[in-house]
């Protein structure tokens, strides 16, 4: 099979593939940040990244969801 056949097969799943790659890159960046600074219970950072990135196809949707989670977290702290 040549590359054109692979692209034809992946075409219906292109949005999901791109979303999965974005989520994987975001999780990798989170792991790098966790390793750079020592944070207690750092698993919650990765869980938050997964929830925000994996459920939103568009970047705008992910930013809105991240903002809502941040506001909710701040409200829960007080």
XYZ file of N, CA, C and O in Angstrom:
312
model
N 0.845 -1.195 0.000
C 0.000 0.000 0.000
C 0.882 1.249 0.000
O 1.865 1.310 0.716
N 0.464 2.200 -0.752
C 1.204 3.458 -0.744
C 0.538 4.444 0.204
O -0.503 4.171 0.795
N 1.136 5.591 0.367
C 0.666 6.569 1.351
C -0.725 7.097 1.017
O -1.499 7.436 1.904
N -1.064 7.149 -0.276
C -2.385 7.636 -0.677
C -3.488 6.717 -0.152
O -4.548 7.182 0.271
N -3.243 5.425 -0.138
C -4.224 4.475 0.388
C -4.404 4.648 1.890
O -5.516 4.548 2.402
N -3.306 4.883 2.613
C -3.404 5.107 4.059
C -4.207 6.369 4.366
O -5.017 6.397 5.289
N -3.966 7.425 3.596
C -4.704 8.666 3.813
C -6.191 8.483 3.527
O -7.038 9.056 4.207
N -6.521 7.669 2.531
C -7.928 7.386 2.229
C -8.576 6.630 3.373
O -9.721 6.899 3.743
N -7.847 5.695 3.975
C -8.378 4.915 5.095
C -8.575 5.803 6.322
O -9.574 5.697 7.026
N -7.626 6.701 6.581
C -7.675 7.550 7.773
C -8.571 8.772 7.617
O -8.867 9.441 8.596
N -9.012 9.067 6.416
C -9.779 10.280 6.163
C -11.011 10.450 7.059
O -11.212 11.533 7.617
N -11.841 9.419 7.266
C -13.005 9.619 8.146
C -12.621 9.844 9.606
O -13.398 10.374 10.378
N -11.417 9.447 9.973
C -10.968 9.547 11.363
C -9.952 10.661 11.571
O -9.303 10.720 12.600
N -9.831 11.546 10.603
C -8.803 12.584 10.658
C -8.956 13.482 11.883
O -7.969 13.774 12.563
N -10.168 13.903 12.201
C -10.380 14.773 13.366
C -9.993 14.060 14.656
O -9.383 14.658 15.542
N -10.359 12.792 14.760
C -10.018 12.028 15.961
C -8.512 11.835 16.077
O -7.958 11.904 17.177
N -7.858 11.587 14.950
C -6.405 11.403 14.963
C -5.697 12.683 15.391
O -4.807 12.648 16.255
N -6.096 13.797 14.834
C -5.495 15.083 15.201
C -5.757 15.390 16.669
O -4.862 15.842 17.390
N -6.975 15.137 17.150
C -7.308 15.377 18.554
C -6.471 14.486 19.468
O -6.000 14.926 20.515
N -6.276 13.242 19.079
C -5.448 12.339 19.873
C -4.000 12.783 19.935
O -3.359 12.702 20.993
N -3.481 13.271 18.826
C -2.099 13.766 18.800
C -1.969 15.004 19.678
O -0.998 15.138 20.441
N -2.951 15.921 19.607
C -2.915 17.122 20.460
C -2.962 16.742 21.937
O -2.230 17.315 22.747
N -3.798 15.771 22.284
C -3.893 15.338 23.680
C -2.585 14.703 24.134
O -2.117 14.957 25.243
N -1.978 13.894 23.279
C -0.711 13.250 23.629
C 0.400 14.279 23.833
O 1.192 14.171 24.780
N 0.446 15.288 22.978
C 1.461 16.342 23.123
C 1.225 17.130 24.408
O 2.169 17.445 25.142
N -0.034 17.430 24.725
C -0.349 18.162 25.953
C 0.047 17.350 27.192
O 0.605 17.898 28.148
N -0.202 16.049 27.162
C 0.182 15.196 28.291
C 1.697 15.126 28.409
O 2.247 15.181 29.521
N 2.393 15.042 27.278
C 3.858 15.033 27.301
C 4.405 16.331 27.895
O 5.332 16.304 28.716
N 3.831 17.456 27.528
C 4.248 18.740 28.100
C 3.971 18.756 29.600
O 4.787 19.229 30.388
N 2.822 18.218 30.014
C 2.509 18.124 31.438
C 3.524 17.282 32.196
O 3.944 17.635 33.298
N 3.932 16.169 31.613
C 4.938 15.315 32.253
C 6.264 16.047 32.383
O 6.929 15.966 33.418
N 6.644 16.785 31.344
C 7.894 17.556 31.397
C 7.827 18.604 32.504
O 8.783 18.784 33.263
N 6.692 19.292 32.623
C 6.533 20.305 33.678
C 6.576 19.649 35.052
O 7.205 20.170 35.982
N 5.918 18.504 35.201
C 5.922 17.796 36.485
C 7.339 17.400 36.876
O 7.734 17.511 38.037
N 8.116 16.941 35.894
C 9.504 16.546 36.173
C 10.378 17.755 36.511
O 11.304 17.647 37.296
N 10.070 18.911 35.893
C 10.886 20.107 36.109
C 10.663 20.712 37.490
O 11.601 21.176 38.128
N 9.400 20.716 37.938
C 9.100 21.253 39.266
C 8.464 20.147 40.085
O 7.633 19.393 39.587
N 8.860 20.040 41.306
C 8.353 18.985 42.167
C 7.005 19.408 42.741
O 6.921 20.343 43.530
N 5.952 18.721 42.311
C 4.595 19.052 42.731
C 4.015 17.848 43.463
O 4.123 16.718 43.004
N 3.391 18.107 44.613
C 2.719 17.028 45.323
C 1.480 16.605 44.553
O 0.788 17.443 43.979
N 1.189 15.337 44.561
C 0.029 14.759 43.885
C -0.064 15.229 42.434
O -1.099 15.697 41.969
N 1.030 15.082 41.731
C 1.112 15.565 40.354
C 0.233 14.783 39.385
O 0.006 15.233 38.269
N -0.279 13.637 39.803
C -1.146 12.875 38.909
C -2.395 13.664 38.538
O -2.961 13.473 37.456
N -2.823 14.584 39.383
C -4.016 15.374 39.081
C -3.787 16.328 37.919
O -4.733 16.692 37.212
N -2.556 16.740 37.721
C -2.249 17.588 36.566
C -2.512 16.802 35.288
O -3.154 17.293 34.355
N -2.039 15.568 35.246
C -2.231 14.744 34.051
C -3.692 14.367 33.853
O -4.179 14.323 32.717
N -4.404 14.127 34.937
C -5.831 13.818 34.823
C -6.582 15.023 34.270
O -7.442 14.878 33.393
N -6.268 16.212 34.756
C -6.929 17.426 34.251
C -6.628 17.647 32.777
O -7.520 18.003 31.998
N -5.381 17.440 32.390
C -5.009 17.595 30.979
C -5.789 16.608 30.121
O -6.319 16.953 29.067
N -5.886 15.374 30.586
C -6.599 14.351 29.831
C -8.078 14.705 29.685
O -8.640 14.599 28.597
N -8.694 15.149 30.769
C -10.120 15.495 30.723
C -10.355 16.672 29.789
O -11.289 16.665 28.981
N -9.514 17.672 29.863
C -9.710 18.870 29.043
C -9.400 18.593 27.570
O -10.172 18.951 26.685
N -8.292 17.936 27.298
C -7.864 17.765 25.911
C -8.574 16.637 25.179
O -8.865 16.755 23.994
N -8.833 15.547 25.844
C -9.363 14.376 25.150
C -10.839 14.508 24.788
O -11.316 13.793 23.917
N -11.549 15.396 25.416
C -12.978 15.492 25.156
C -13.350 16.634 24.225
O -14.510 16.753 23.855
N -12.412 17.457 23.849
C -12.706 18.601 22.991
C -11.940 18.473 21.684
O -10.726 18.321 21.683
N -12.646 18.562 20.575
C -11.992 18.455 19.272
C -11.313 19.765 18.902
O -10.203 19.785 18.412
N -11.959 20.886 19.196
C -11.381 22.172 18.812
C -10.559 22.759 19.956
O -10.802 22.478 21.127
N -9.581 23.586 19.589
C -8.750 24.248 20.596
C -9.596 25.211 21.416
O -9.448 25.317 22.624
N -10.520 25.911 20.774
C -11.392 26.847 21.487
C -12.233 26.147 22.539
O -12.417 26.653 23.645
N -12.746 24.973 22.216
C -13.528 24.204 23.174
C -12.684 23.761 24.353
O -13.140 23.766 25.497
N -11.441 23.382 24.083
C -10.543 22.963 25.157
C -10.209 24.142 26.065
O -10.139 23.982 27.290
N -10.027 25.315 25.493
C -9.718 26.493 26.305
C -10.903 26.875 27.181
O -10.729 27.239 28.351
N -12.113 26.791 26.635
C -13.305 27.098 27.433
C -13.455 26.103 28.578
O -13.766 26.482 29.707
N -13.228 24.836 28.295
C -13.354 23.817 29.329
C -12.264 23.984 30.384
O -12.505 23.820 31.573
N -11.040 24.317 29.954
C -9.947 24.533 30.898
C -10.251 25.724 31.809
O -9.987 25.675 33.015
N -10.805 26.798 31.236
C -11.150 27.973 32.029
C -12.228 27.631 33.057
O -12.134 28.026 34.223
N -13.232 26.849 32.644
C -14.296 26.458 33.565
C -13.746 25.587 34.692
O -14.137 25.735 35.850
N -12.834 24.679 34.378
C -12.227 23.820 35.417
C -11.394 24.658 36.385
O -11.391 24.422 37.576
N -10.662 25.653 35.849
C -9.843 26.519 36.701
C -10.726 27.311 37.664
O -10.441 27.403 38.855
N -11.798 27.887 37.143
C -12.714 28.658 37.988
C -13.353 27.756 39.036
O -13.474 28.114 40.209
N -13.749 26.559 38.633
C -14.325 25.605 39.577
C -13.347 25.192 40.669
O -13.713 25.049 41.828
N -12.096 25.002 40.278
C -11.065 24.635 41.247
C -10.841 25.770 42.251
O -10.738 25.544 43.459
N -10.757 27.000 41.730
C -10.564 28.158 42.627
C -11.754 28.318 43.560
O -11.578 28.636 44.742
N -12.957 28.090 43.071
C -14.137 28.204 43.918
C -14.146 27.098 44.985
O -14.588 27.324 46.118
N -13.657 25.935 44.636
C -13.620 24.831 45.592
C -12.567 24.998 46.657
O -12.688 24.454 47.762
N -11.541 25.769 46.374
C -10.461 25.994 47.340
C -10.921 26.906 48.464
O -10.549 26.715 49.621
N -11.742 27.882 48.138
C -12.153 28.873 49.146
C -13.145 28.319 50.121
O -13.788 27.371 49.981
